[in-house]
Short mmCIF file of C-alpha atoms in Angstrom, two decimals:
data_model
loop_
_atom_site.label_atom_id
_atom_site.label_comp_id
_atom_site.label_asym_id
_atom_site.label_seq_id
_atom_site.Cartn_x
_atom_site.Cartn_y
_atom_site.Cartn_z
CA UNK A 24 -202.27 -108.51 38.11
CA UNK A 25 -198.56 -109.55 37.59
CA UNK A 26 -197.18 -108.64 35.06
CA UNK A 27 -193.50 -109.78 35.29
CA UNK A 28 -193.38 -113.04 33.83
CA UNK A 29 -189.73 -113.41 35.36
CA UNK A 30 -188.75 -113.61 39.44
CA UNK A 31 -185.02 -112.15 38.72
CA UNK A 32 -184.54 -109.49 36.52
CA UNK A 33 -181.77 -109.40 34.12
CA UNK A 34 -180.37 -105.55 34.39
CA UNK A 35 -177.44 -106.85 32.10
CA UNK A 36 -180.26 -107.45 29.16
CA UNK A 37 -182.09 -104.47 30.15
CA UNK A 38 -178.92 -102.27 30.11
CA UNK A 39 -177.92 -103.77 26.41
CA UNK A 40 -181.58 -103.05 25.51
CA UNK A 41 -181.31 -99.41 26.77
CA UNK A 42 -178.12 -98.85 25.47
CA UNK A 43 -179.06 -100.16 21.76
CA UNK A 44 -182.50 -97.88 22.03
CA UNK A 45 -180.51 -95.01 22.69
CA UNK A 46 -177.94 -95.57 20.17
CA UNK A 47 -181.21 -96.04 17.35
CA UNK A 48 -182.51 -93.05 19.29
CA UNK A 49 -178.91 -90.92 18.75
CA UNK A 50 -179.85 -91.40 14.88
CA UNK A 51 -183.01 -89.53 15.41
CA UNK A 52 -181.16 -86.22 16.62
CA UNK A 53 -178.01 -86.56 14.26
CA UNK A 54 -179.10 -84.63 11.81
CA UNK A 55 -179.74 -81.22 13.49
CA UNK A 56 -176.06 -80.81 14.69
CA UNK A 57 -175.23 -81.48 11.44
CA UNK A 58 -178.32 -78.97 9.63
CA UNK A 59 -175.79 -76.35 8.90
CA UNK A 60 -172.95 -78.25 6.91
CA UNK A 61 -175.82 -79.75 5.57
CA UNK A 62 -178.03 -76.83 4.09
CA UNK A 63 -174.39 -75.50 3.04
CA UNK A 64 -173.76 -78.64 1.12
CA UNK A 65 -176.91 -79.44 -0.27
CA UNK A 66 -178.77 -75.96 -0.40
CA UNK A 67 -182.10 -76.76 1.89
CA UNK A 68 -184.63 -74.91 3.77
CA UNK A 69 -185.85 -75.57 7.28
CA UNK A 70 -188.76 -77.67 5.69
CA UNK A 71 -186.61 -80.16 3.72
CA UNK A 72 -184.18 -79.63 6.43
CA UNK A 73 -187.40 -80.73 8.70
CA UNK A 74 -187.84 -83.94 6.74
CA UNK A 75 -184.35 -84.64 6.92
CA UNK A 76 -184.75 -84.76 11.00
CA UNK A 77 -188.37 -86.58 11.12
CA UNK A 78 -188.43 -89.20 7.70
CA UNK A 79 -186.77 -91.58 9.88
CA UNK A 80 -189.89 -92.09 12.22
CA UNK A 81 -191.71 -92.71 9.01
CA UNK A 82 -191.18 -96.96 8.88
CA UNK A 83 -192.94 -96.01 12.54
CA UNK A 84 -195.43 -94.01 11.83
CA UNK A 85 -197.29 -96.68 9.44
CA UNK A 86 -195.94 -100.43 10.64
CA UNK A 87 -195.49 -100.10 14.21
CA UNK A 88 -198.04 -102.41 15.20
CA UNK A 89 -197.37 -104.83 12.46
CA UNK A 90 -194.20 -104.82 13.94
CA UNK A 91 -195.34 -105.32 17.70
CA UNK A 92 -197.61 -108.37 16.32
CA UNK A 93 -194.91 -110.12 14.86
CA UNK A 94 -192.58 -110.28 17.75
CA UNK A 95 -195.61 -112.71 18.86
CA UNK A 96 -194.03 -114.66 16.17
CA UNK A 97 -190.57 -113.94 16.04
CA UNK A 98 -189.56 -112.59 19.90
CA UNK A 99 -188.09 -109.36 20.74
CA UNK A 100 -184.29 -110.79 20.60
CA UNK A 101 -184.72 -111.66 17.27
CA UNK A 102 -186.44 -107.99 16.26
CA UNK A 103 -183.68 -106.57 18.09
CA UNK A 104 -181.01 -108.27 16.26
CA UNK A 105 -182.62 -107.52 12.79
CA UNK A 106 -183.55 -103.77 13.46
CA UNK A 107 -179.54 -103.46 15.15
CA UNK A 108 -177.97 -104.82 11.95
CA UNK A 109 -180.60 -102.62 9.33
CA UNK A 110 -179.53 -99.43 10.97
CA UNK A 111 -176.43 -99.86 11.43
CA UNK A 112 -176.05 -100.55 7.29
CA UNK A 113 -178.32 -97.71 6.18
CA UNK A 114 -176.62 -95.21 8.46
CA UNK A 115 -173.44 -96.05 7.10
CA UNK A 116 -175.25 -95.69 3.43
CA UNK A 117 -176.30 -92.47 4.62
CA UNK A 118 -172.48 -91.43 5.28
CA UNK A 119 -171.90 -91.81 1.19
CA UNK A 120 -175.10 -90.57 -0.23
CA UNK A 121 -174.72 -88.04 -3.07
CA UNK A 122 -177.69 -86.12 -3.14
CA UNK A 123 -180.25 -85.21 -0.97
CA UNK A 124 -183.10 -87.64 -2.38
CA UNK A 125 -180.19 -90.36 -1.62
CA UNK A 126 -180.09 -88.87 2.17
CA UNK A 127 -183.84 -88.88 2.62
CA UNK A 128 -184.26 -92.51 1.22
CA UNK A 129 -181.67 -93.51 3.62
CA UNK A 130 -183.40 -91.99 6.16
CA UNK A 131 -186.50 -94.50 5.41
CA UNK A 132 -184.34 -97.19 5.60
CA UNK A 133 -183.03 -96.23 8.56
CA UNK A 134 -186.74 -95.72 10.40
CA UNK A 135 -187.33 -99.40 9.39
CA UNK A 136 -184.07 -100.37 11.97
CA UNK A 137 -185.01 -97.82 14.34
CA UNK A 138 -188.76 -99.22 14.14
CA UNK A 139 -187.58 -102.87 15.20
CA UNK A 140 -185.47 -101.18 17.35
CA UNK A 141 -187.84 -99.23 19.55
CA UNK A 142 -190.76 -102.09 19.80
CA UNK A 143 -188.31 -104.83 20.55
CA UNK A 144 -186.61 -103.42 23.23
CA UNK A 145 -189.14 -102.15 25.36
CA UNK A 146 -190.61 -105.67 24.70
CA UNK A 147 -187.41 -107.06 26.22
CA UNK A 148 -187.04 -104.85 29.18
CA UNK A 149 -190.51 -106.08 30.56
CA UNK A 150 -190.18 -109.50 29.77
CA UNK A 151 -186.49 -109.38 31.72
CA UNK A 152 -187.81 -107.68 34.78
CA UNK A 153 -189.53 -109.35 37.81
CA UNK A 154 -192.51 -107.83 39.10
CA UNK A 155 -190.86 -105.42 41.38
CA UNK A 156 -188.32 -103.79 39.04
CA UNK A 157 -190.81 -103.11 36.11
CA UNK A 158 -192.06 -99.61 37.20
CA UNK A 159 -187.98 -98.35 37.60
CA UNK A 160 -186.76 -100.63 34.13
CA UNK A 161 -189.65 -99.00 32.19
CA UNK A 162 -188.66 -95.61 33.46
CA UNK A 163 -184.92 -96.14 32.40
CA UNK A 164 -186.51 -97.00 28.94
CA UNK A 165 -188.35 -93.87 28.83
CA UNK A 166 -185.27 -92.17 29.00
CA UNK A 167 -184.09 -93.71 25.81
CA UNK A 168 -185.16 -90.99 22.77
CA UNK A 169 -183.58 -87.60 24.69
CA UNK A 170 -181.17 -89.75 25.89
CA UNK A 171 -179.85 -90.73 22.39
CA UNK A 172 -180.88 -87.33 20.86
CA UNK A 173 -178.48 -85.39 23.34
CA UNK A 174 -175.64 -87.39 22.93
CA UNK A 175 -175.74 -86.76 19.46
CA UNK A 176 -176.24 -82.95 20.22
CA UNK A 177 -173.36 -83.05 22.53
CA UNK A 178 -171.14 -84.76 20.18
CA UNK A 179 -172.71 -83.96 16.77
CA UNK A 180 -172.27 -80.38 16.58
CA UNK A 181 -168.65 -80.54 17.16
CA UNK A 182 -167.92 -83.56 15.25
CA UNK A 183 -169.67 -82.35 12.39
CA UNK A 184 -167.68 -79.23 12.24
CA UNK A 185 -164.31 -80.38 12.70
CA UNK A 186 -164.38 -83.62 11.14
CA UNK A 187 -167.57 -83.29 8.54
CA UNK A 188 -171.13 -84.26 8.75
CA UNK A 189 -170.04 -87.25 6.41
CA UNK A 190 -167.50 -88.62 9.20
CA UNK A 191 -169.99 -87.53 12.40
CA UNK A 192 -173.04 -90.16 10.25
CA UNK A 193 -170.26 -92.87 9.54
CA UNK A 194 -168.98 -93.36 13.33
CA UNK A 195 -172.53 -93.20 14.12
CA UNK A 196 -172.91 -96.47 11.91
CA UNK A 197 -169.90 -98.18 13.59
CA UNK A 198 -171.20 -97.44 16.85
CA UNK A 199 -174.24 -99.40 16.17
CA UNK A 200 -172.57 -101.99 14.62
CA UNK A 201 -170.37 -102.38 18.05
CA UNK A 202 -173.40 -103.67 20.18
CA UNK A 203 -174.30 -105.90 17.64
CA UNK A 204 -172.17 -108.78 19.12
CA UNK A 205 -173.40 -108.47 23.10
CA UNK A 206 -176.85 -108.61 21.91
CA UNK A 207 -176.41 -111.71 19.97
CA UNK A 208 -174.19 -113.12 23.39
CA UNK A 209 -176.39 -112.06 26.18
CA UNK A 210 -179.81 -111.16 25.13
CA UNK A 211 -181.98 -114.20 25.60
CA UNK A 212 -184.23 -116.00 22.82
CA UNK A 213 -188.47 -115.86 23.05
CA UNK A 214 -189.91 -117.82 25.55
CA UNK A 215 -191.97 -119.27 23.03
CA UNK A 216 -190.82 -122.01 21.07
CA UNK A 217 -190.91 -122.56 17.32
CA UNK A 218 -193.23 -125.07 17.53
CA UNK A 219 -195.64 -123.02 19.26
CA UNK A 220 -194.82 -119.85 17.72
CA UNK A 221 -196.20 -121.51 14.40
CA UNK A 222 -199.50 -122.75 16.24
CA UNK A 223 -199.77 -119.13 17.28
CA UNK A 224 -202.19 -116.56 16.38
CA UNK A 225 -202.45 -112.92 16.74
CA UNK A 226 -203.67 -111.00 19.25
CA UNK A 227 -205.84 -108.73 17.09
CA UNK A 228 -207.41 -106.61 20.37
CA UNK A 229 -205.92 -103.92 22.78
CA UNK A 230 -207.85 -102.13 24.81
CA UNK A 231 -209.25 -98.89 24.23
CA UNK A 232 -206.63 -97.42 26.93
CA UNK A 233 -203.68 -98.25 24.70
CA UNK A 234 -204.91 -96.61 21.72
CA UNK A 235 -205.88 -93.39 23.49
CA UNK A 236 -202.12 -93.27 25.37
CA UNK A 237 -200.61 -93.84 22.19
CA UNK A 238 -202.31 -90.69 20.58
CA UNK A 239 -201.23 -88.63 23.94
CA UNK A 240 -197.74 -90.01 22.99
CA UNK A 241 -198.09 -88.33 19.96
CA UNK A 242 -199.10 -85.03 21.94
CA UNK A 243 -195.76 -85.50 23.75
CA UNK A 244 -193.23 -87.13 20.69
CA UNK A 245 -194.69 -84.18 18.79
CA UNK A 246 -193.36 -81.27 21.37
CA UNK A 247 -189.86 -82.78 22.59
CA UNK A 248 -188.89 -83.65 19.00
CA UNK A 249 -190.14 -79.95 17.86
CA UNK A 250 -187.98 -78.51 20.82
CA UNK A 251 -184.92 -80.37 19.78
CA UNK A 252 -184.99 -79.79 16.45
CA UNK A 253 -185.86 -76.53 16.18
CA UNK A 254 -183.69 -75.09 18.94
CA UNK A 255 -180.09 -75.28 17.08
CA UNK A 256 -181.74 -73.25 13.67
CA UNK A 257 -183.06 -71.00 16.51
CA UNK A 258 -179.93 -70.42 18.50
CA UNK A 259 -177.93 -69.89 15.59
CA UNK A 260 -180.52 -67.40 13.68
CA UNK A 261 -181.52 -65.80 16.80
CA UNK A 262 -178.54 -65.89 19.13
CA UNK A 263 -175.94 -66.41 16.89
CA UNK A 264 -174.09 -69.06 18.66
CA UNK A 265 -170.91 -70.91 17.31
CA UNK A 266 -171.77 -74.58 16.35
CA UNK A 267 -170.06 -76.27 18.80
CA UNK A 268 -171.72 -74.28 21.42
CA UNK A 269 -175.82 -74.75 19.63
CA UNK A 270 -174.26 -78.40 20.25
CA UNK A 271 -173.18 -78.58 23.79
CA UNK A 272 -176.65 -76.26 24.49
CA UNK A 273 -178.54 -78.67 22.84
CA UNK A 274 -177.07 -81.39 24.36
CA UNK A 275 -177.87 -79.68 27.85
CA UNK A 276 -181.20 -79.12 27.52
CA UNK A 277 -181.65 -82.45 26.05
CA UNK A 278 -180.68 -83.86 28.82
CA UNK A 279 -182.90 -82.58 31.38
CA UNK A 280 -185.66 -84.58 29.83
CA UNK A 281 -183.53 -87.83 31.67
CA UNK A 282 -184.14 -85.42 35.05
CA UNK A 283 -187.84 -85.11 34.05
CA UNK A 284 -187.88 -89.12 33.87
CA UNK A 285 -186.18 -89.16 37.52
CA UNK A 286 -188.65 -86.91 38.74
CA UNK A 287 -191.72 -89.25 37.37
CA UNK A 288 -190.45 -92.33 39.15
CA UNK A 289 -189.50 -89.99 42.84
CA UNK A 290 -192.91 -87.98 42.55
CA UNK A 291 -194.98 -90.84 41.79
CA UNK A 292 -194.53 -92.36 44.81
CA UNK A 293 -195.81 -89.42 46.60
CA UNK A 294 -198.54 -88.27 44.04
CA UNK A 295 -200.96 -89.38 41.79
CA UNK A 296 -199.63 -89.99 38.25
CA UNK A 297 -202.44 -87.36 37.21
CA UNK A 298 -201.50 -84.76 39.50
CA UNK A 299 -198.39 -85.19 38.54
CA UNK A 300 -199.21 -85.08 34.63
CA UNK A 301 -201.40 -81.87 35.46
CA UNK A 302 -198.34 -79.97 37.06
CA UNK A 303 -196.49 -80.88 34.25
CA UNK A 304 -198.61 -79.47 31.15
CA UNK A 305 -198.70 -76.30 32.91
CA UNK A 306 -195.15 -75.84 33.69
CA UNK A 307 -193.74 -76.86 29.96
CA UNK A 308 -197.11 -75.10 28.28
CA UNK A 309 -195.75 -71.85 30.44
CA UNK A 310 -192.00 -72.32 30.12
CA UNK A 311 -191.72 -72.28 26.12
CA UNK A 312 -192.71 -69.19 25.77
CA UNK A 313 -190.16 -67.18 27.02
CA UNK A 314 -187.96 -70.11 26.01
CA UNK A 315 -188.29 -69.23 22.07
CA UNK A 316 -188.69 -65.74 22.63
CA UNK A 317 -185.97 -63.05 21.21
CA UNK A 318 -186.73 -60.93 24.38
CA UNK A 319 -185.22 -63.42 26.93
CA UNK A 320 -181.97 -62.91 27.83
CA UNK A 321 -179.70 -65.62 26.63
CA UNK A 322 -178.82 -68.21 29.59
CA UNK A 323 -182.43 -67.42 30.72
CA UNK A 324 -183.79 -68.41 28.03
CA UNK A 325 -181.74 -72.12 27.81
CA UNK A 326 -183.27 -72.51 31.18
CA UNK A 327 -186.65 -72.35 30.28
CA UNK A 328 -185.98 -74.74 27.58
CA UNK A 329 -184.25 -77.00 29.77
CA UNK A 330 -187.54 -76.85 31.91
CA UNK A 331 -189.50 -77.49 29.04
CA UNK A 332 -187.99 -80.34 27.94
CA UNK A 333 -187.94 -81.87 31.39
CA UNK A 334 -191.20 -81.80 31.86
CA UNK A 335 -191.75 -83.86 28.17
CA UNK A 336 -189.12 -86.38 30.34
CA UNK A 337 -192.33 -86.81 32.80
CA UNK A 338 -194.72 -87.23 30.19
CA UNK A 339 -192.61 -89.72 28.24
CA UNK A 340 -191.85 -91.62 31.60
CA UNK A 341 -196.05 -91.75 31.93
CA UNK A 342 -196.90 -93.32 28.74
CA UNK A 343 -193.62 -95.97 29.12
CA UNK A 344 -194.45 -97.23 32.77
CA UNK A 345 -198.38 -97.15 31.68
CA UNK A 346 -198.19 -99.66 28.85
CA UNK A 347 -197.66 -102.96 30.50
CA UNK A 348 -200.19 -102.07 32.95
CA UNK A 349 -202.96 -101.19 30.55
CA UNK A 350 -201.92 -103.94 28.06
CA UNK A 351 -203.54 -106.13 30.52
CA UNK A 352 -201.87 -109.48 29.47
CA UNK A 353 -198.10 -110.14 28.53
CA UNK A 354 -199.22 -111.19 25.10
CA UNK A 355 -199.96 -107.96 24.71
CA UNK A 356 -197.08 -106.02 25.74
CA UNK A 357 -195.48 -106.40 22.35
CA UNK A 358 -198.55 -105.18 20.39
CA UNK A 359 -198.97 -102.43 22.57
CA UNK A 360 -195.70 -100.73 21.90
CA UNK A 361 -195.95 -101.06 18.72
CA UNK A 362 -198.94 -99.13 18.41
CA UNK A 363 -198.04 -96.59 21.15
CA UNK A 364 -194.71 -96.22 19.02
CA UNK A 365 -196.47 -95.91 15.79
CA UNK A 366 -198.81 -93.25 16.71
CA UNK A 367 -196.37 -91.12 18.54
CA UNK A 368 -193.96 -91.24 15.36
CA UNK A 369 -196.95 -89.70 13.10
CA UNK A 370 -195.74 -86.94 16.16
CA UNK A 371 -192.16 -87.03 16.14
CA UNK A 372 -192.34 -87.49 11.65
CA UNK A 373 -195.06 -84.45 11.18
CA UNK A 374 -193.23 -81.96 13.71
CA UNK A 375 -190.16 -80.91 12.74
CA UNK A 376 -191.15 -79.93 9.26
CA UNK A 377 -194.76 -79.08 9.87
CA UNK A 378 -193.09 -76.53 12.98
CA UNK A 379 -190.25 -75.41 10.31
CA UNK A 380 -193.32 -74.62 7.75
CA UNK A 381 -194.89 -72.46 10.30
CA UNK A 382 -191.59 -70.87 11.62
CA UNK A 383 -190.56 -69.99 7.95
CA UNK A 384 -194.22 -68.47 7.59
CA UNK A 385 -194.90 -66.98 10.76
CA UNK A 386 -191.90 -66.70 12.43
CA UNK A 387 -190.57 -68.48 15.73
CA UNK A 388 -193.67 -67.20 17.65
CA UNK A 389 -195.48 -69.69 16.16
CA UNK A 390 -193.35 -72.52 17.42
CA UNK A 391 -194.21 -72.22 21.45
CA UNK A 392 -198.32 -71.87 20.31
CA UNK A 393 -197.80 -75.34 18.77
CA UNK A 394 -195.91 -76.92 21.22
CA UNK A 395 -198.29 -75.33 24.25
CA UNK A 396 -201.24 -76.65 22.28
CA UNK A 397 -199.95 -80.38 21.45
CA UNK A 398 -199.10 -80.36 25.35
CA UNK A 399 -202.56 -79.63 26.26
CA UNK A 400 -203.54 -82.42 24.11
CA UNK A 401 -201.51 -85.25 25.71
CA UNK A 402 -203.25 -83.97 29.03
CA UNK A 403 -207.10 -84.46 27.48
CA UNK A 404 -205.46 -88.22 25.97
CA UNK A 405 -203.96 -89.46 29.14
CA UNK A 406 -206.26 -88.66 31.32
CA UNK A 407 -209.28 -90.13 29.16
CA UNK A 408 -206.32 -92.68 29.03
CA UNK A 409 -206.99 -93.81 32.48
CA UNK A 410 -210.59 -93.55 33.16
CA UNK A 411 -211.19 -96.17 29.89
CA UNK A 412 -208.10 -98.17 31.77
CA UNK A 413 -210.28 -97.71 35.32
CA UNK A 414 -213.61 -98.42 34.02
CA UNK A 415 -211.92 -101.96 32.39
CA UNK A 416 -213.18 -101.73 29.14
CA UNK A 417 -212.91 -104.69 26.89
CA UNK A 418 -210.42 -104.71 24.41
CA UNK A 419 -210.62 -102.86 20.64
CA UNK A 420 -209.46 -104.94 17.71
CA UNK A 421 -207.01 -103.47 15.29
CA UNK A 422 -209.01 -104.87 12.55
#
């Protein structure tokens, strides 16, 4: 089936697309370089400090397939413009807030720009790249979350030491607000016209493959945001590392997860995509342990993380360069996202503070137990995944 519904593909749209998703992304991990000026400021524990990371995934976590039905009606470009300019405002809100029910509220508003954010430019990438380039474009995408999160690890923990966590949220705001104008130039309107976006209705069905790959997203949103979010509290408690340094670590390991994405799109080629899904469970299931473990010496120890997170760069990879292909039609592409994004927030919203609960409770042996688990269950999901996707079973409606 052909699912490019263009023969050229735009890699100047794509590349604005990326870049915005990773900027929206960047807003996800700003907080944890910033946890300790924060819990200084504000006097927070790790769970609060949790919801702080995770509340924007929330808008996610409850409209994201409202919001990939309406770009049936609206387009992506449109979505993209509206979730670009809502972020950008609320995280420059966020820079002034007062008090710490003023910073979480924020941080809903925010989600809502990060949710129109995430399902519009996905949407965009496939409908921008021919046939040919959809597997590599969608593999770029799934770069987008560690991507963003690391760059505000690498420049977060710094920034928010010398200059304040207030100054490190408000550039973040500006930066947003900077792309604002080349996707207004370049990106390209809907395909559909007005008139016949009006006669339109919904597509109310996906198939069941969708809806089981978006709960193994969850598996995987669930385990790389826990990683990330956990590790600077954990390097600093643990290891006792300087800021700036729990930033440039973080930013490291974050990083890898792009490597993990790289290794998807060579080993796929070569492998199944559920061999190479298998191998990858194992390794990160084995490699957190000794990754959160006081026993491991220190550089060891950031190595195994690194590996961890790399391999939650494969899995991510797997559920971005699945969708279009399970979606079945182009119609669908939209929808799907959205509810691939929606269930995998409920992942990356409930982590962070249901792993800082059980850290603060049970210590940080309880955070590799979670993560190995939630990794085993994105392995069960995805490959159920495909054998509903290689059976061809009709589509499930949403309502």
């Amino acid at each position: 089936m052909r699912v490019g519904i263009v023969d050229r593909t735009s890699w100047r749209v794509i590349v604005i697309a990326y870049s915005t998703g990773v900027l929206a992304a960047a807003q996800v991990g700003r907080v944890a370089p910033a946890s300790t000026a924060l819990v200084a400021e504000f006097d927070i524990g790790l769970t609060v400090l949790g919801w702080m990371v995770s509340l924007i995934t929330f808008a996610s976590a409850i409209g994201g397939l409202g919001a990939g039905l309406i770009i049936q009606r609206t387009g992506a470009r449109r979505m993209l413009v509206t979730g670009t300019v809502l972020l950008a405002v609320s995280v420059l809100l966020s820079a002034l807030a007062p008090t710490v029910s003023v910073l979480l509220s924020m941080r809903i508003l925010e989600g809502v720009g990060y949710l129109f954010v995430t399902v519009a430019a996905p949407t965009l990438i496939a409908h921008s790249a021919a046939s040919r380039d959809m597997a590599p474009a969608l593999a770029l995408w799934g770069t987008f979350f560690t991507c963003g999160i690391s760059l505000a690890a690498f420049a977060g923990g710094w920034m928010s030491d010398i200059l304040g966590w207030r100054v490190w949220t408000g550039l973040n705001g500006v930066a947003i607000a900077a792309i604002l104008p080349a996707i207004l130039r370049y990106a390209p309107a809907s395909p559909i016209t007005v008139e016949r976006a009006a006669k339109a209705r919904f597509d109310w069905s996906l198939p069941r493959a969708i809806w089981i790959l978006g709960f193994a997203f969850w598996g995987v949103t669930f385990t790389a945001l826990t990683i990330l979010s956990m590790m600077p509290s954990f390097l600093k408690e643990m290891r006792e590392f300087a800021p700036s340094t729990i930033g440039s670590i973080t930013g490291f390991v974050a990083m890898s997860s792009i490597l993990g994405s790289l290794v998807y799109s060579f080993s796929t080629k070569r492998l199944r995509a559920n061999t190479v899904v298998l191998l990858t469970v194992a390794v990160t299931a084995l490699a957190i342990f000794p990754a959160f473990s006081a026993d491991t010496p220190q550089m060891r120890g950031v190595m195994f993380t690194a590996l961890a997170v790399a391999g939650t760069g494969v899995l991510i990879a797997h559920v971005f360069a699945s969708v279009p292909r399970m979606a079945g039609r182009n119609t669908r592409i939209g929808p799907a996202n959205g509810l691939v994004a929606q269930i995998g927030s409920i992942g990356s919203l409930l982590g962070p503070p249901v792993i800082g609960g059980f850290v603060t409770m049970a210590g940080w042996t309880a955070l590799p137990l979670l993560v190995a688990l939630s990794a085993l269950v994105f392995l069960a999901l995805a490959y159920l995944a495909e054998r509903h996707h290689a059976a061809g079973e009709m589509p499930k409606a949403v309502i």
